[in-house]
PDB file of C-alpha atoms in Angstrom:
ATOM      1  CA  UNK A 419      -4.222 -79.576  14.711  1.00  0.00           C
ATOM      2  CA  UNK A 420      -6.943 -77.388  13.326  1.00  0.00           C
ATOM      3  CA  UNK A 421      -8.463 -76.815  16.801  1.00  0.00           C
ATOM      4  CA  UNK A 422      -4.781 -75.635  17.680  1.00  0.00           C
ATOM      5  CA  UNK A 423      -4.141 -73.717  15.140  1.00  0.00           C
ATOM      6  CA  UNK A 424      -7.467 -71.430  15.474  1.00  0.00           C
ATOM      7  CA  UNK A 425      -6.473 -71.481  19.239  1.00  0.00           C
ATOM      8  CA  UNK A 426      -2.754 -69.960  18.733  1.00  0.00           C
ATOM      9  CA  UNK A 427      -4.676 -67.215  15.948  1.00  0.00           C
ATOM     10  CA  UNK A 428      -7.230 -66.417  18.380  1.00  0.00           C
ATOM     11  CA  UNK A 429      -4.406 -66.144  21.396  1.00  0.00           C
ATOM     12  CA  UNK A 430      -2.334 -63.661  19.219  1.00  0.00           C
ATOM     13  CA  UNK A 431      -4.553 -61.101  18.608  1.00  0.00           C
ATOM     14  CA  UNK A 432      -4.245 -59.046  21.926  1.00  0.00           C
ATOM     15  CA  UNK A 433      -0.630 -58.708  20.840  1.00  0.00           C
ATOM     16  CA  UNK A 434      -1.274 -57.511  17.204  1.00  0.00           C
ATOM     17  CA  UNK A 435      -3.737 -55.149  18.452  1.00  0.00           C
ATOM     18  CA  UNK A 436      -1.252 -53.702  21.155  1.00  0.00           C
ATOM     19  CA  UNK A 437       1.628 -53.419  18.298  1.00  0.00           C
ATOM     20  CA  UNK A 438      -0.507 -51.646  16.224  1.00  0.00           C
ATOM     21  CA  UNK A 439      -2.112 -49.089  18.791  1.00  0.00           C
ATOM     22  CA  UNK A 440       1.880 -48.122  19.173  1.00  0.00           C
ATOM     23  CA  UNK A 441       2.554 -48.028  15.718  1.00  0.00           C
ATOM     24  CA  UNK A 442      -0.722 -45.379  15.607  1.00  0.00           C
ATOM     25  CA  UNK A 443       0.733 -43.623  18.632  1.00  0.00           C
ATOM     26  CA  UNK A 444       4.259 -43.634  17.257  1.00  0.00           C
ATOM     27  CA  UNK A 445       2.947 -41.868  13.935  1.00  0.00           C
ATOM     28  CA  UNK A 446       0.353 -39.730  15.471  1.00  0.00           C
ATOM     29  CA  UNK A 447       3.655 -38.430  17.778  1.00  0.00           C
ATOM     30  CA  UNK A 448       5.910 -37.941  14.822  1.00  0.00           C
ATOM     31  CA  UNK A 449       2.977 -35.828  13.105  1.00  0.00           C
ATOM     32  CA  UNK A 450       3.007 -33.714  15.659  1.00  0.00           C
ATOM     33  CA  UNK A 451       6.681 -32.650  15.538  1.00  0.00           C
ATOM     34  CA  UNK A 452       6.593 -32.014  11.536  1.00  0.00           C
ATOM     35  CA  UNK A 453       3.049 -29.628  12.172  1.00  0.00           C
ATOM     36  CA  UNK A 454       4.777 -27.539  14.569  1.00  0.00           C
ATOM     37  CA  UNK A 455       2.759 -25.856  17.558  1.00  0.00           C
ATOM     38  CA  UNK A 456      -1.353 -25.812  17.342  1.00  0.00           C
ATOM     39  CA  UNK A 457      -3.061 -22.666  17.346  1.00  0.00           C
ATOM     40  CA  UNK A 458      -3.889 -20.747  20.515  1.00  0.00           C
ATOM     41  CA  UNK A 459      -7.719 -21.177  20.621  1.00  0.00           C
ATOM     42  CA  UNK A 460      -9.528 -18.411  20.952  1.00  0.00           C
ATOM     43  CA  UNK A 461     -13.442 -18.374  21.320  1.00  0.00           C
ATOM     44  CA  UNK A 462     -15.359 -16.271  19.324  1.00  0.00           C
ATOM     45  CA  UNK A 463     -17.577 -13.238  20.198  1.00  0.00           C
ATOM     46  CA  UNK A 464     -21.101 -13.367  18.964  1.00  0.00           C
ATOM     47  CA  UNK A 465     -22.806 -10.103  17.004  1.00  0.00           C
ATOM     48  CA  UNK A 466     -19.808  -8.593  16.535  1.00  0.00           C
ATOM     49  CA  UNK A 467     -19.014  -8.810  20.558  1.00  0.00           C
ATOM     50  CA  UNK A 468     -15.668  -9.119  21.304  1.00  0.00           C
ATOM     51  CA  UNK A 469     -13.737 -12.336  21.013  1.00  0.00           C
ATOM     52  CA  UNK A 470     -12.072 -14.324  24.273  1.00  0.00           C
ATOM     53  CA  UNK A 471      -8.340 -12.579  23.309  1.00  0.00           C
ATOM     54  CA  UNK A 472      -9.266  -9.583  23.043  1.00  0.00           C
ATOM     55  CA  UNK A 473      -9.213  -5.707  24.917  1.00  0.00           C
ATOM     56  CA  UNK A 474     -12.167  -4.011  25.691  1.00  0.00           C
ATOM     57  CA  UNK A 475     -11.725  -0.711  25.008  1.00  0.00           C
ATOM     58  CA  UNK A 476     -15.541   0.322  25.148  1.00  0.00           C
ATOM     59  CA  UNK A 477     -18.748  -1.499  26.267  1.00  0.00           C
ATOM     60  CA  UNK A 478     -20.436   0.850  27.583  1.00  0.00           C
ATOM     61  CA  UNK A 479     -19.893   2.961  31.120  1.00  0.00           C
ATOM     62  CA  UNK A 480     -16.933   4.695  30.918  1.00  0.00           C
ATOM     63  CA  UNK A 481     -14.324   6.215  29.206  1.00  0.00           C
ATOM     64  CA  UNK A 482     -11.514   4.889  31.518  1.00  0.00           C
ATOM     65  CA  UNK A 483      -9.503   3.081  28.570  1.00  0.00           C
ATOM     66  CA  UNK A 484      -8.787   7.127  27.364  1.00  0.00           C
ATOM     67  CA  UNK A 485      -7.506  10.569  27.994  1.00  0.00           C
ATOM     68  CA  UNK A 486      -7.871  13.287  26.367  1.00  0.00           C
ATOM     69  CA  UNK A 487      -5.742  14.753  24.250  1.00  0.00           C
ATOM     70  CA  UNK A 488      -5.630  17.880  24.816  1.00  0.00           C
ATOM     71  CA  UNK A 489      -4.825  17.978  28.211  1.00  0.00           C
ATOM     72  CA  UNK A 490      -3.407  14.307  29.334  1.00  0.00           C
ATOM     73  CA  UNK A 491      -6.739  14.168  31.616  1.00  0.00           C
ATOM     74  CA  UNK A 492      -9.967  12.677  31.585  1.00  0.00           C
ATOM     75  CA  UNK A 493     -11.618  12.167  28.255  1.00  0.00           C
ATOM     76  CA  UNK A 494     -14.746  14.787  28.340  1.00  0.00           C
ATOM     77  CA  UNK A 495     -16.785  13.247  25.420  1.00  0.00           C
ATOM     78  CA  UNK A 496     -20.627  12.357  26.273  1.00  0.00           C
ATOM     79  CA  UNK A 497     -21.435   9.062  27.470  1.00  0.00           C
ATOM     80  CA  UNK A 498     -24.394   7.330  27.256  1.00  0.00           C
ATOM     81  CA  UNK A 499     -25.214   4.067  28.311  1.00  0.00           C
ATOM     82  CA  UNK A 500     -23.459   1.536  25.934  1.00  0.00           C
ATOM     83  CA  UNK A 501     -22.096   4.286  23.383  1.00  0.00           C
ATOM     84  CA  UNK A 502     -20.608   7.752  23.442  1.00  0.00           C
ATOM     85  CA  UNK A 503     -20.514  10.770  21.698  1.00  0.00           C
ATOM     86  CA  UNK A 504     -18.127  14.124  20.533  1.00  0.00           C
ATOM     87  CA  UNK A 505     -18.116  16.968  22.420  1.00  0.00           C
ATOM     88  CA  UNK A 506     -17.402  19.269  19.725  1.00  0.00           C
ATOM     89  CA  UNK A 507     -14.615  21.690  20.890  1.00  0.00           C
ATOM     90  CA  UNK A 508     -12.995  19.550  23.540  1.00  0.00           C
ATOM     91  CA  UNK A 509     -10.723  17.876  21.204  1.00  0.00           C
ATOM     92  CA  UNK A 510      -9.484  14.141  20.349  1.00  0.00           C
ATOM     93  CA  UNK A 511      -9.468  11.371  22.862  1.00  0.00           C
ATOM     94  CA  UNK A 512      -6.678   8.363  23.059  1.00  0.00           C
ATOM     95  CA  UNK A 513      -6.263   5.539  24.759  1.00  0.00           C
ATOM     96  CA  UNK A 514      -4.227   4.523  27.550  1.00  0.00           C
ATOM     97  CA  UNK A 515      -2.574   1.555  26.471  1.00  0.00           C
ATOM     98  CA  UNK A 516      -0.740   1.320  22.822  1.00  0.00           C
ATOM     99  CA  UNK A 517      -0.848  -0.744  19.860  1.00  0.00           C
ATOM    100  CA  UNK A 518       1.185  -1.915  17.120  1.00  0.00           C
ATOM    101  CA  UNK A 519      -0.147  -4.267  14.128  1.00  0.00           C
ATOM    102  CA  UNK A 520      -3.719  -4.946  15.275  1.00  0.00           C
ATOM    103  CA  UNK A 521      -7.224  -6.159  14.505  1.00  0.00           C
ATOM    104  CA  UNK A 522     -10.152  -3.241  15.159  1.00  0.00           C
ATOM    105  CA  UNK A 523     -13.811  -3.793  15.110  1.00  0.00           C
ATOM    106  CA  UNK A 524     -15.740  -0.612  16.200  1.00  0.00           C
ATOM    107  CA  UNK A 525     -19.076   0.983  15.670  1.00  0.00           C
ATOM    108  CA  UNK A 526     -20.211   4.520  14.716  1.00  0.00           C
ATOM    109  CA  UNK A 527     -22.819   6.662  14.157  1.00  0.00           C
ATOM    110  CA  UNK A 528     -22.983   9.800  12.330  1.00  0.00           C
ATOM    111  CA  UNK A 529     -25.672  12.629  13.311  1.00  0.00           C
ATOM    112  CA  UNK A 530     -28.491  13.158  11.854  1.00  0.00           C
ATOM    113  CA  UNK A 531     -28.788  16.983  12.884  1.00  0.00           C
ATOM    114  CA  UNK A 532     -26.371  17.594  10.403  1.00  0.00           C
ATOM    115  CA  UNK A 533     -28.076  17.198   7.563  1.00  0.00           C
ATOM    116  CA  UNK A 534     -31.072  19.127   8.837  1.00  0.00           C
ATOM    117  CA  UNK A 535     -28.651  21.943   9.965  1.00  0.00           C
ATOM    118  CA  UNK A 536     -27.764  22.168   5.939  1.00  0.00           C
ATOM    119  CA  UNK A 537     -24.166  20.662   6.539  1.00  0.00           C
ATOM    120  CA  UNK A 538     -22.199  19.095   3.410  1.00  0.00           C
ATOM    121  CA  UNK A 539     -19.448  17.496   2.426  1.00  0.00           C
ATOM    122  CA  UNK A 540     -16.479  17.256   5.149  1.00  0.00           C
ATOM    123  CA  UNK A 541     -18.553  19.429   7.889  1.00  0.00           C
ATOM    124  CA  UNK A 542     -21.563  16.499   7.468  1.00  0.00           C
ATOM    125  CA  UNK A 543     -20.553  13.496  10.110  1.00  0.00           C
ATOM    126  CA  UNK A 544     -16.754  13.780  10.203  1.00  0.00           C
ATOM    127  CA  UNK A 545     -14.714  12.440  12.682  1.00  0.00           C
ATOM    128  CA  UNK A 546     -11.464   9.704  11.744  1.00  0.00           C
ATOM    129  CA  UNK A 547      -9.803   6.831  13.760  1.00  0.00           C
ATOM    130  CA  UNK A 548      -6.096   7.176  13.861  1.00  0.00           C
ATOM    131  CA  UNK A 549      -4.441   4.130  14.087  1.00  0.00           C
ATOM    132  CA  UNK A 550      -0.915   5.101  16.401  1.00  0.00           C
ATOM    133  CA  UNK A 551      -2.108   8.370  16.525  1.00  0.00           C
ATOM    134  CA  UNK A 552      -0.911   8.934  12.816  1.00  0.00           C
ATOM    135  CA  UNK A 553      -2.637   6.846  10.195  1.00  0.00           C
ATOM    136  CA  UNK A 554      -6.142   7.613   9.775  1.00  0.00           C
ATOM    137  CA  UNK A 555      -8.956   5.658   8.862  1.00  0.00           C
ATOM    138  CA  UNK A 556     -11.910   8.375   7.854  1.00  0.00           C
ATOM    139  CA  UNK A 557     -15.711   8.731   9.269  1.00  0.00           C
ATOM    140  CA  UNK A 558     -17.928  10.456   7.342  1.00  0.00           C
ATOM    141  CA  UNK A 559     -21.645  10.928   6.609  1.00  0.00           C
ATOM    142  CA  UNK A 560     -21.209   9.460   2.791  1.00  0.00           C
ATOM    143  CA  UNK A 561     -25.011   8.325   2.628  1.00  0.00           C
ATOM    144  CA  UNK A 562     -26.221  11.099  -0.731  1.00  0.00           C
ATOM    145  CA  UNK A 563     -23.420  12.953   0.609  1.00  0.00           C
ATOM    146  CA  UNK A 564     -20.841  13.631  -1.675  1.00  0.00           C
ATOM    147  CA  UNK A 565     -17.170  14.753  -1.564  1.00  0.00           C
ATOM    148  CA  UNK A 566     -13.390  14.216  -2.377  1.00  0.00           C
ATOM    149  CA  UNK A 567     -13.112  10.148  -2.709  1.00  0.00           C
ATOM    150  CA  UNK A 568     -10.221  10.156  -0.831  1.00  0.00           C
ATOM    151  CA  UNK A 569     -11.857  12.076   2.162  1.00  0.00           C
ATOM    152  CA  UNK A 570     -15.183  10.066   2.169  1.00  0.00           C
ATOM    153  CA  UNK A 571     -15.995   7.309   5.043  1.00  0.00           C
ATOM    154  CA  UNK A 572     -13.812   4.429   4.433  1.00  0.00           C
ATOM    155  CA  UNK A 573     -11.022   5.742   3.111  1.00  0.00           C
ATOM    156  CA  UNK A 574      -7.096   5.661   4.131  1.00  0.00           C
ATOM    157  CA  UNK A 575      -7.620   9.893   4.653  1.00  0.00           C
ATOM    158  CA  UNK A 576      -5.540  11.532   1.650  1.00  0.00           C
ATOM    159  CA  UNK A 577      -4.171   8.438   0.407  1.00  0.00           C
ATOM    160  CA  UNK A 578      -7.009   5.826  -1.177  1.00  0.00           C
ATOM    161  CA  UNK A 579     -10.478   6.220  -1.456  1.00  0.00           C
ATOM    162  CA  UNK A 580     -12.588   3.350  -0.385  1.00  0.00           C
ATOM    163  CA  UNK A 581     -13.179   0.688  -3.288  1.00  0.00           C
ATOM    164  CA  UNK A 582     -16.993   1.182  -2.845  1.00  0.00           C
ATOM    165  CA  UNK A 583     -19.471   3.482  -1.022  1.00  0.00           C
ATOM    166  CA  UNK A 584     -21.217   0.987   2.085  1.00  0.00           C
ATOM    167  CA  UNK A 585     -22.615   3.553   3.968  1.00  0.00           C
ATOM    168  CA  UNK A 586     -25.865   3.839   5.732  1.00  0.00           C
ATOM    169  CA  UNK A 587     -27.755   6.762   6.706  1.00  0.00           C
ATOM    170  CA  UNK A 588     -27.141   9.308   9.159  1.00  0.00           C
ATOM    171  CA  UNK A 589     -28.453   7.634  12.796  1.00  0.00           C
ATOM    172  CA  UNK A 590     -28.018   4.294  11.737  1.00  0.00           C
ATOM    173  CA  UNK A 591     -25.018   2.436  13.280  1.00  0.00           C
ATOM    174  CA  UNK A 592     -22.286   0.799  11.231  1.00  0.00           C
ATOM    175  CA  UNK A 593     -19.359  -1.322  11.722  1.00  0.00           C
ATOM    176  CA  UNK A 594     -15.517  -1.088  10.444  1.00  0.00           C
ATOM    177  CA  UNK A 595     -13.340  -4.125  11.215  1.00  0.00           C
ATOM    178  CA  UNK A 596     -10.084  -3.281  10.353  1.00  0.00           C
ATOM    179  CA  UNK A 597      -6.431  -4.689   9.983  1.00  0.00           C
ATOM    180  CA  UNK A 598      -3.529  -2.778  10.619  1.00  0.00           C
ATOM    181  CA  UNK A 599       0.311  -3.663  10.030  1.00  0.00           C
ATOM    182  CA  UNK A 600       2.228  -0.618  11.203  1.00  0.00           C
ATOM    183  CA  UNK A 601       4.980   0.767   9.006  1.00  0.00           C
ATOM    184  CA  UNK A 602       8.713   0.105  10.069  1.00  0.00           C
ATOM    185  CA  UNK A 603      11.108   3.018  10.263  1.00  0.00           C
ATOM    186  CA  UNK A 604      14.982   3.703  11.055  1.00  0.00           C
ATOM    187  CA  UNK A 605      16.404   5.526  13.764  1.00  0.00           C
ATOM    188  CA  UNK A 606      16.296   8.773  11.334  1.00  0.00           C
ATOM    189  CA  UNK A 607      12.469   8.316  10.951  1.00  0.00           C
ATOM    190  CA  UNK A 608      13.459   7.010   6.759  1.00  0.00           C
ATOM    191  CA  UNK A 609      10.660   4.133   5.677  1.00  0.00           C
ATOM    192  CA  UNK A 610      11.963   0.813   5.949  1.00  0.00           C
ATOM    193  CA  UNK A 611       9.065  -1.533   5.269  1.00  0.00           C
ATOM    194  CA  UNK A 612       5.657  -0.137   4.583  1.00  0.00           C
ATOM    195  CA  UNK A 613       2.642  -1.378   6.721  1.00  0.00           C
ATOM    196  CA  UNK A 614      -1.140  -1.992   5.408  1.00  0.00           C
ATOM    197  CA  UNK A 615      -4.785  -1.110   5.791  1.00  0.00           C
ATOM    198  CA  UNK A 616      -7.227  -3.640   5.493  1.00  0.00           C
ATOM    199  CA  UNK A 617     -10.861  -2.449   5.743  1.00  0.00           C
ATOM    200  CA  UNK A 618     -14.042  -4.082   5.926  1.00  0.00           C
ATOM    201  CA  UNK A 619     -17.232  -1.215   6.115  1.00  0.00           C
ATOM    202  CA  UNK A 620     -20.210  -3.036   7.174  1.00  0.00           C
ATOM    203  CA  UNK A 621     -19.123  -6.248   6.106  1.00  0.00           C
ATOM    204  CA  UNK A 622     -18.132  -5.312   2.838  1.00  0.00           C
ATOM    205  CA  UNK A 623     -14.174  -4.935   1.563  1.00  0.00           C
ATOM    206  CA  UNK A 624     -13.223  -1.662   0.720  1.00  0.00           C
ATOM    207  CA  UNK A 625      -9.598  -1.296   1.743  1.00  0.00           C
ATOM    208  CA  UNK A 626      -7.736  -4.203   0.035  1.00  0.00           C
ATOM    209  CA  UNK A 627      -4.239  -4.640   1.794  1.00  0.00           C
ATOM    210  CA  UNK A 628      -3.732  -1.146   0.946  1.00  0.00           C
ATOM    211  CA  UNK A 629       0.025   0.662   1.584  1.00  0.00           C
ATOM    212  CA  UNK A 630       1.236   2.824   4.583  1.00  0.00           C
ATOM    213  CA  UNK A 631       4.142   4.793   4.102  1.00  0.00           C
ATOM    214  CA  UNK A 632       3.557   7.944   5.917  1.00  0.00           C
ATOM    215  CA  UNK A 633       1.434   9.461   8.528  1.00  0.00           C
ATOM    216  CA  UNK A 634      -2.073  11.242   7.695  1.00  0.00           C
ATOM    217  CA  UNK A 635      -1.374  15.091   7.056  1.00  0.00           C
ATOM    218  CA  UNK A 636      -3.447  15.763  10.325  1.00  0.00           C
ATOM    219  CA  UNK A 637      -1.017  13.011  12.643  1.00  0.00           C
ATOM    220  CA  UNK A 638      -0.207  13.799  16.086  1.00  0.00           C
ATOM    221  CA  UNK A 639       3.283  14.810  15.719  1.00  0.00           C
ATOM    222  CA  UNK A 640       3.934  14.144  19.876  1.00  0.00           C
ATOM    223  CA  UNK A 641       5.059  10.513  18.714  1.00  0.00           C
ATOM    224  CA  UNK A 642       8.448  10.218  16.758  1.00  0.00           C
ATOM    225  CA  UNK A 643       7.843   7.574  13.734  1.00  0.00           C
ATOM    226  CA  UNK A 644      10.080   5.047  15.345  1.00  0.00           C
ATOM    227  CA  UNK A 645       7.551   4.266  18.290  1.00  0.00           C
ATOM    228  CA  UNK A 646       6.295   0.492  17.564  1.00  0.00           C
ATOM    229  CA  UNK A 647       3.175   0.811  19.744  1.00  0.00           C
ATOM    230  CA  UNK A 648       1.251   4.181  19.797  1.00  0.00           C
ATOM    231  CA  UNK A 649      -2.014   5.203  21.387  1.00  0.00           C
ATOM    232  CA  UNK A 650      -5.366   4.654  18.871  1.00  0.00           C
ATOM    233  CA  UNK A 651      -6.728   8.125  18.473  1.00  0.00           C
ATOM    234  CA  UNK A 652     -10.372   9.262  17.920  1.00  0.00           C
ATOM    235  CA  UNK A 653     -10.922  12.343  16.336  1.00  0.00           C
ATOM    236  CA  UNK A 654     -13.202  15.648  17.437  1.00  0.00           C
ATOM    237  CA  UNK A 655     -14.108  17.372  13.942  1.00  0.00           C
ATOM    238  CA  UNK A 656     -16.807  19.725  15.618  1.00  0.00           C
ATOM    239  CA  UNK A 657     -19.452  16.623  14.929  1.00  0.00           C
ATOM    240  CA  UNK A 658     -21.554  14.499  17.261  1.00  0.00           C
ATOM    241  CA  UNK A 659     -20.240  11.584  16.046  1.00  0.00           C
ATOM    242  CA  UNK A 660     -21.254   8.725  18.091  1.00  0.00           C
ATOM    243  CA  UNK A 661     -19.315   5.242  19.125  1.00  0.00           C
ATOM    244  CA  UNK A 662     -19.749   2.087  20.942  1.00  0.00           C
ATOM    245  CA  UNK A 663     -18.422  -1.309  21.034  1.00  0.00           C
ATOM    246  CA  UNK A 664     -14.849  -1.125  20.456  1.00  0.00           C
ATOM    247  CA  UNK A 665     -12.178  -3.965  20.767  1.00  0.00           C
ATOM    248  CA  UNK A 666      -8.817  -4.417  19.648  1.00  0.00           C
ATOM    249  CA  UNK A 667      -6.584  -7.855  19.054  1.00  0.00           C
ATOM    250  CA  UNK A 668      -2.861  -7.529  18.759  1.00  0.00           C
ATOM    251  CA  UNK A 669      -1.302  -9.179  16.151  1.00  0.00           C
TER     252      UNK A 669
END
């Protein structure tokens, strides 16, 4: 009797294991339904390079993703290897593609020549990054170059100064990582929902979800406020500012 009972228990083990496995699978399936869909897998970039789902606007070679704001034709800024530089007097350039809510990575450098020539304030290393051709994050030499706080590097120009000055000297490459949420306007161009900027300058938070309620004063007026996606614009402010490694993710 003892050996028979022992044999019966041993023979039941595979069945018990199958039941336990089925139960585990059913619980896992139920959990997955409750969790909802899994996030899309994105391969991160290394050392500031673009992640796998990003749109690369410039990583060297040419400005094929940009056009001249002045003519609508070829962008006339100077490309040299993995960077391009403002050619003063050629006016702004903008992307061929439109963007709304997005994450932007962009690297920039102000020229040492402006300081050598005695330029100060807004005349030293000035450019700007206009989201939807309307909302400007300022580019400027703000390293030992005093100017109005709402106009220095990292400012949402004319609206919010940066929380801190994280600027590097002219001639050194700097980075912006920017989260932009577009404001929403009705058909009469009245604000329905504010947008926002969150900006990291050289890895330092300088704009913390500040509201966007209206365009920057010098915005491109050819586009209506009601558009949901518009080109990214880079400003020619008559200073030889350089850019490189530009990528963007639609959000």
